[in-house]
Coordinates of C-alpha atoms in Angstrom, one line a residue:
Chain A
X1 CA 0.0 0.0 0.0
X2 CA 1.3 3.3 -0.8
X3 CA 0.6 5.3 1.9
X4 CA 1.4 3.2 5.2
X5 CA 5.2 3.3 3.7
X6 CA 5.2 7.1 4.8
X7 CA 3.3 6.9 8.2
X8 CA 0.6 9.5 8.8
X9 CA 2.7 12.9 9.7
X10 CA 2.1 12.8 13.5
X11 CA 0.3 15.5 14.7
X12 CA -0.3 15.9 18.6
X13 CA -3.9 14.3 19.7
X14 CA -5.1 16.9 18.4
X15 CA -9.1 18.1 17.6
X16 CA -8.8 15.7 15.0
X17 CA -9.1 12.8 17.2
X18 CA -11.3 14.5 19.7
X19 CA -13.7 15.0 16.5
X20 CA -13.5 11.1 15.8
X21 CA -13.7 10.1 19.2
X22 CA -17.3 11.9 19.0
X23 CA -17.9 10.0 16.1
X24 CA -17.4 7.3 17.1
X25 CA -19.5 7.5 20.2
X26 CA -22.4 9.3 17.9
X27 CA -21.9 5.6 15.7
X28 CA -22.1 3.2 18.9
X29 CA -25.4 5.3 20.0
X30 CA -27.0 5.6 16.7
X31 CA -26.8 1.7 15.6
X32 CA -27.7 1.1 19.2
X33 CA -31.3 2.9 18.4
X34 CA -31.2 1.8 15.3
X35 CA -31.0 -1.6 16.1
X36 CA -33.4 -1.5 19.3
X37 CA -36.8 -1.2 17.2
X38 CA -35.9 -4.8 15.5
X39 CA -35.8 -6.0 18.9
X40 CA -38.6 -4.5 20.7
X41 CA -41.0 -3.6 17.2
X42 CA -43.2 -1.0 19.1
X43 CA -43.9 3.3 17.9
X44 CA -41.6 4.7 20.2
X45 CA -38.4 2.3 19.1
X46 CA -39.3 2.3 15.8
X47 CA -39.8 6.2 15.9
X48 CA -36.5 7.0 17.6
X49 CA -34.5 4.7 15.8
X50 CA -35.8 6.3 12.3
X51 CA -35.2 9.5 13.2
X52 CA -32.9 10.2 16.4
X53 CA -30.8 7.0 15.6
X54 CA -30.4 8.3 11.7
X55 CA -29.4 11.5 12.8
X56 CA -26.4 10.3 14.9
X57 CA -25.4 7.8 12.7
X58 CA -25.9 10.6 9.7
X59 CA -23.0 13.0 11.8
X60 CA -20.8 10.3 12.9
X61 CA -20.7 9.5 8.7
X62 CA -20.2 13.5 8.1
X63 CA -17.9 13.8 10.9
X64 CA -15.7 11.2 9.7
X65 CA -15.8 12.5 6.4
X66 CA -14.8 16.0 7.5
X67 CA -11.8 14.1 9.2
X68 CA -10.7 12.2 6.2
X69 CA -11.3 15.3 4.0
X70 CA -9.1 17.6 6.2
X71 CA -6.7 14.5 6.7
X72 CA -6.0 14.3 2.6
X73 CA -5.9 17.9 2.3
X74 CA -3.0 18.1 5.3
X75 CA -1.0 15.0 3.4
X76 CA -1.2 16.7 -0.3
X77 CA 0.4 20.1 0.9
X78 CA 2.9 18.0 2.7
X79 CA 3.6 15.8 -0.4
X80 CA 3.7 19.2 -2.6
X81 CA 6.1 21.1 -0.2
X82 CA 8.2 17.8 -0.1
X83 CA 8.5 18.4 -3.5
X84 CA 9.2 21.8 -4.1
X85 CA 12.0 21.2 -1.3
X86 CA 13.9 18.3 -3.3
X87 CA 13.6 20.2 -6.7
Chain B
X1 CA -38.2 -9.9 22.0
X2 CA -40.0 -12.9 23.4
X3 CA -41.5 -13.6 19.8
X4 CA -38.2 -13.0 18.0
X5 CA -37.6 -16.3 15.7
X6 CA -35.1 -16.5 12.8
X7 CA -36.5 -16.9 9.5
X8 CA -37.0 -15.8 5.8
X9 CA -38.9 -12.6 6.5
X10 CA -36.4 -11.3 8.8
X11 CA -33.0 -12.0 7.1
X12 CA -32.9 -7.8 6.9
X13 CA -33.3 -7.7 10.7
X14 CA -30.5 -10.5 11.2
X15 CA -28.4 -7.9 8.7
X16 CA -28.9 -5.3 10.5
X17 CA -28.0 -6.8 13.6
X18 CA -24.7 -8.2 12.4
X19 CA -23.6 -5.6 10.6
X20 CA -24.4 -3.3 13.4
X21 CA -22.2 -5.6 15.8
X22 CA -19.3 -5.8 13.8
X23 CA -19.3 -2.0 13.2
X24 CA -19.6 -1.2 17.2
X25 CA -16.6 -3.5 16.8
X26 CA -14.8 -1.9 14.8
X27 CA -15.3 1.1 16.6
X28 CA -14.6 0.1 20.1
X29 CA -11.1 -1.4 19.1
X30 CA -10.5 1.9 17.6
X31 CA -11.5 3.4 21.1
X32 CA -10.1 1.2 22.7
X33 CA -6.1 1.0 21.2
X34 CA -6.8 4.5 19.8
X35 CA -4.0 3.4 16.9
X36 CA -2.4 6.3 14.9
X37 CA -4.3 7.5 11.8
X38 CA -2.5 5.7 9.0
X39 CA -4.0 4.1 6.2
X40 CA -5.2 0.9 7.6
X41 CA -7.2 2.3 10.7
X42 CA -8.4 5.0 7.9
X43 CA -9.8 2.0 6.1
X44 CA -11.3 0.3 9.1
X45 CA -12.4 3.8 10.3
X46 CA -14.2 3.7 6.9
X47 CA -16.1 0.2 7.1
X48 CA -16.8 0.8 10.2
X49 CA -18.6 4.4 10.2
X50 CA -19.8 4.1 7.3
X51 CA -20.4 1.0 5.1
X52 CA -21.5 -0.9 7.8
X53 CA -23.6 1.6 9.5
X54 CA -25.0 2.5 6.1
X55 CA -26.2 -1.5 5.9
X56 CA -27.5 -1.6 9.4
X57 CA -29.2 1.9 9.2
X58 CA -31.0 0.8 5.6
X59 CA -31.7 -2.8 6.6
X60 CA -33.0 -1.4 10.0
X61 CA -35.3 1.0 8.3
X62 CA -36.8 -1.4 5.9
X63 CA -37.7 -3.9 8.8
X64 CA -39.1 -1.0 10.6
X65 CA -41.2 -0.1 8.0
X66 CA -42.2 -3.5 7.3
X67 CA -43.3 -3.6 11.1
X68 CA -45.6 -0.6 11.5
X69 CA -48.0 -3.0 9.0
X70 CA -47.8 -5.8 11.4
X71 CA -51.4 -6.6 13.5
X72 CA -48.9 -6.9 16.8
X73 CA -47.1 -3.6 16.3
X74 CA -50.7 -2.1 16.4
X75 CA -51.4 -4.1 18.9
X76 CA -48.4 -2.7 21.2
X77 CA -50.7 0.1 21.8
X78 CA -53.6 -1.3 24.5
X79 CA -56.1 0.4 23.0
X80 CA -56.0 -1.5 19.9
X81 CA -55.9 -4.9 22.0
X82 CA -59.4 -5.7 21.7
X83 CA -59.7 -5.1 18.0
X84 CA -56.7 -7.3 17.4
X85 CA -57.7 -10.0 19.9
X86 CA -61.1 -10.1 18.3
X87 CA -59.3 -10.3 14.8
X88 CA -56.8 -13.4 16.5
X89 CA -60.0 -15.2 17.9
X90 CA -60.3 -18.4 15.7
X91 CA -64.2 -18.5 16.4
X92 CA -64.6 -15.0 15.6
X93 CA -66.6 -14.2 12.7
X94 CA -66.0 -10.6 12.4
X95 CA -64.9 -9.3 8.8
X96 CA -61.5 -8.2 10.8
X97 CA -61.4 -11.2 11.9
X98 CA -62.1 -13.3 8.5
X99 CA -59.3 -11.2 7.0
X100 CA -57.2 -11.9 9.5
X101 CA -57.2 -15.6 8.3
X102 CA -55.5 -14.5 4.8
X103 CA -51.7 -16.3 4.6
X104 CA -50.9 -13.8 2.3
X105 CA -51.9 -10.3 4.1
X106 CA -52.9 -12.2 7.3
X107 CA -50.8 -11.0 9.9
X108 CA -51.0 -7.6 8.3
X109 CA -55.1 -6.8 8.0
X110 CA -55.3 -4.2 10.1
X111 CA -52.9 -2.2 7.4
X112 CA -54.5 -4.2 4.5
X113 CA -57.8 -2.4 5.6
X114 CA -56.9 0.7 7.3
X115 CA -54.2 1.9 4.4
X116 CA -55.0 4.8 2.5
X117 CA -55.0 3.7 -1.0
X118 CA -54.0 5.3 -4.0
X119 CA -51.1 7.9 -5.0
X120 CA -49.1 9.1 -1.8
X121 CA -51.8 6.6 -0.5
X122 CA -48.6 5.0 2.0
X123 CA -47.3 8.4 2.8
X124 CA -50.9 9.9 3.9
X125 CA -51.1 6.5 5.9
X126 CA -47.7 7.2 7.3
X127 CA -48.7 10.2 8.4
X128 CA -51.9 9.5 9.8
X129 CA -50.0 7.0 11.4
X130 CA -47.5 9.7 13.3
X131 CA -50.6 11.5 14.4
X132 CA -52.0 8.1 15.9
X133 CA -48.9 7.6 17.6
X134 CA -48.9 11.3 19.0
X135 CA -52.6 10.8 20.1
X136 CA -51.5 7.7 22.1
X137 CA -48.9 9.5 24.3
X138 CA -51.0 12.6 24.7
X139 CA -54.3 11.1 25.4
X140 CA -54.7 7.7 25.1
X141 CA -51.6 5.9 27.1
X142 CA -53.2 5.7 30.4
X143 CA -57.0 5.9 28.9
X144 CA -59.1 2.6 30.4
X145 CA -60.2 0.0 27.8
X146 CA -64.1 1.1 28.5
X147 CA -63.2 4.5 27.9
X148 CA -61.2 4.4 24.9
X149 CA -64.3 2.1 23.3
X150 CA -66.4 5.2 23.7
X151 CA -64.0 7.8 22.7
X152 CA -61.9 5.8 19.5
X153 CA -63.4 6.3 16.5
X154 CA -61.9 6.6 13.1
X155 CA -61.5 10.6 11.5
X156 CA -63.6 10.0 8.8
X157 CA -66.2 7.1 7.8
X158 CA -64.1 4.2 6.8
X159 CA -64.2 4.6 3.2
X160 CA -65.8 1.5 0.6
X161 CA -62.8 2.3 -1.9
X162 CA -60.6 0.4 0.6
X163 CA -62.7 -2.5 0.4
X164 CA -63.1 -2.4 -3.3
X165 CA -59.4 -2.7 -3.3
X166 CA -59.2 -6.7 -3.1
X167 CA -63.3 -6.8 -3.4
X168 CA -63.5 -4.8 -6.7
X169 CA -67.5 -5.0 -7.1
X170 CA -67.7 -5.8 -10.7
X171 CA -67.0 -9.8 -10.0
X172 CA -70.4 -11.3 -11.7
X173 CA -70.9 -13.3 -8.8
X174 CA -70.8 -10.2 -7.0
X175 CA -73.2 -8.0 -9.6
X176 CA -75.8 -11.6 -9.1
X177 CA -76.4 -10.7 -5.8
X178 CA -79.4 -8.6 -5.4
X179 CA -78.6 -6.4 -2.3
X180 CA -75.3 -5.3 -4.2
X181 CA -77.1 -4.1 -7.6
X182 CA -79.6 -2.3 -5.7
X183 CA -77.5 -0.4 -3.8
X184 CA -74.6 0.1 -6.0
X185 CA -74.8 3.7 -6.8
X186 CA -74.8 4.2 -2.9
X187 CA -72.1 1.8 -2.5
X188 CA -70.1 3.4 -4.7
X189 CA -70.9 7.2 -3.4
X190 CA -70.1 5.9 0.1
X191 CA -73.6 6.8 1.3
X192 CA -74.1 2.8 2.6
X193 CA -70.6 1.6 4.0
X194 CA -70.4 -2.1 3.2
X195 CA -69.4 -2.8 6.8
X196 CA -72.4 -1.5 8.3
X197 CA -75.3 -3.8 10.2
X198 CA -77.2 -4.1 7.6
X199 CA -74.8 -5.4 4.9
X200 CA -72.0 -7.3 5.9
X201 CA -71.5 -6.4 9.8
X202 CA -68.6 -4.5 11.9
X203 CA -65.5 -4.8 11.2
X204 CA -64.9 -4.8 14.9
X205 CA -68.2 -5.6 16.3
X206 CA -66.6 -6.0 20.2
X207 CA -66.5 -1.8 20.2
X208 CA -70.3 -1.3 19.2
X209 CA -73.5 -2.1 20.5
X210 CA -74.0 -2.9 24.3
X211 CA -70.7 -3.6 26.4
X212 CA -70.2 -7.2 26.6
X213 CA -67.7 -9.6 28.8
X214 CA -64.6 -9.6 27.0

């Protein structure tokens, strides 16, 4: 794999991983209500999980998104000023 | 969760299950060892927030819809016990409880007759739905069983067009029948409902007439 030869530049825990820790957390509690109307197939689970459960699920999804985005975006201007550097 | 048993029609709830389990997985080892960002915990990140949440979250959905048509999800709300536990009685000869006896929309009749039909027909029932649901926790959660017979009626008269749905009143069989020719044109125009005491009966004869034993 190309990228794992040059480890990810190490930043300090940084918001980055406070933003995926949330994440994270948002994804254990989303598929948690997501998952509870199958079990107990009554309005109130079925409602939360379809709307509550969605919505965290939906911004842990974005949030890691936002991470990966910002991530890549980081890694190209370090590649580019690599670069510039060697030429 | 008591009557939770694996089979055919709930493959998408099994899905959902297991790929909801292996993402919380996925994520608590990444909690857990909290492992630098590189590409392989990217890619785990990635199956794990998203694919497989994406799979539980649609397979979860579809169940739940399938659900809200189901005689015992209506039946989770008390008021609706004795229409459902008419409809369940084997000796019952209601016509909620005849259609209940269908394999193939059996365990579904209270949706197969209560739907709004038509275009937008499952999102108008959807909605009505929500209000029902909304009702229930503002008035009708703690309401007593002889109460809620009184107070429980539908919004407007139970339409014939749902009926004509599976029962399409052109069968010849049908047209043979005296009652039905003469009182087509009503029929039709919803002026004589064909669940009414004179025709075929209540749908759910346990809430009218005089209170009986249960």
């Amino acid at each position: 794999m190309k990228f794992s030869a040059h480890p990810a530049p190490h930043l300090p825990p940084t918001r980055r991983d406070r933003v995926l820790r949330v994440a994270c957390v948002l994804a254990l509690l989303g598929l948690a209500l997501m998952i509870w109307g199958i079990f107990v197939p009554t309005p109130m689970p079925i409602l939360i999980g379809l709307s509550v459960g969605q919505a965290m699920g939906t911004s842990s999804f974005v949030l890691y998104l936002i991470v990966l985005a910002t991530d890549l975006g980081i890694r190209k201007k370090l590649v580019r000023a690599g670069r510039t550097e060697k030429s | 969760m008591s009557n939770f048993s694996l089979d055919e029609h709930n493959a998408l709830s099994v899905l959902a299950v297991v790929a909801a389990t292996c993402a919380a997985l996925i994520v608590v080892g990444y909690l857990v060892k909290r492992p630098p960002l590189d590409a392989v915990t990217r890619r785990m990140l990635f199956v794990g927030l998203c694919v497989l949440p994406i799979t539980a979250a649609l397979s979860a959905n579809v169940q739940g819809y399938k659900a809200t048509q189901q005689r015992s999800f209506c039946a989770s709300c008390h008021v609706m016990i004795p229409h459902a536990r008419d409809a369940e009685d084997p000796n019952s000869k209601s016509l909620a409880a005849i259609h209940a006896r269908n394999a193939y929309f059996g365990k579904d009749n209270c949706y197969a007759c209560h739907a709004d039909y038509g275009l937008f027909g499952t999102v108008v029932t959807k909605l009505g739905g929500m209000r029902h649901v909304w009702l229930y926790v503002t008035q009708y959660r703690k309401m007593p069983l002889a109460e809620a017979r009184e107070k429980i009626h539908l919004v407007k008269p139970y339409p014939n067009e749902n009926c004509m749905q599976c029962h399409t009143a052109t069968a010849p069989r049908w047209l043979a029948i005296k009652d039905h020719t003469a009182a087509r044109e009503d029929v039709l125009a919803n002026r004589i409902s064909c669940a009414s005491s004179g025709c075929h009966g209540w749908a759910h004869p346990t809430t009218k007439g005089p209170v009986t034993a249960p």
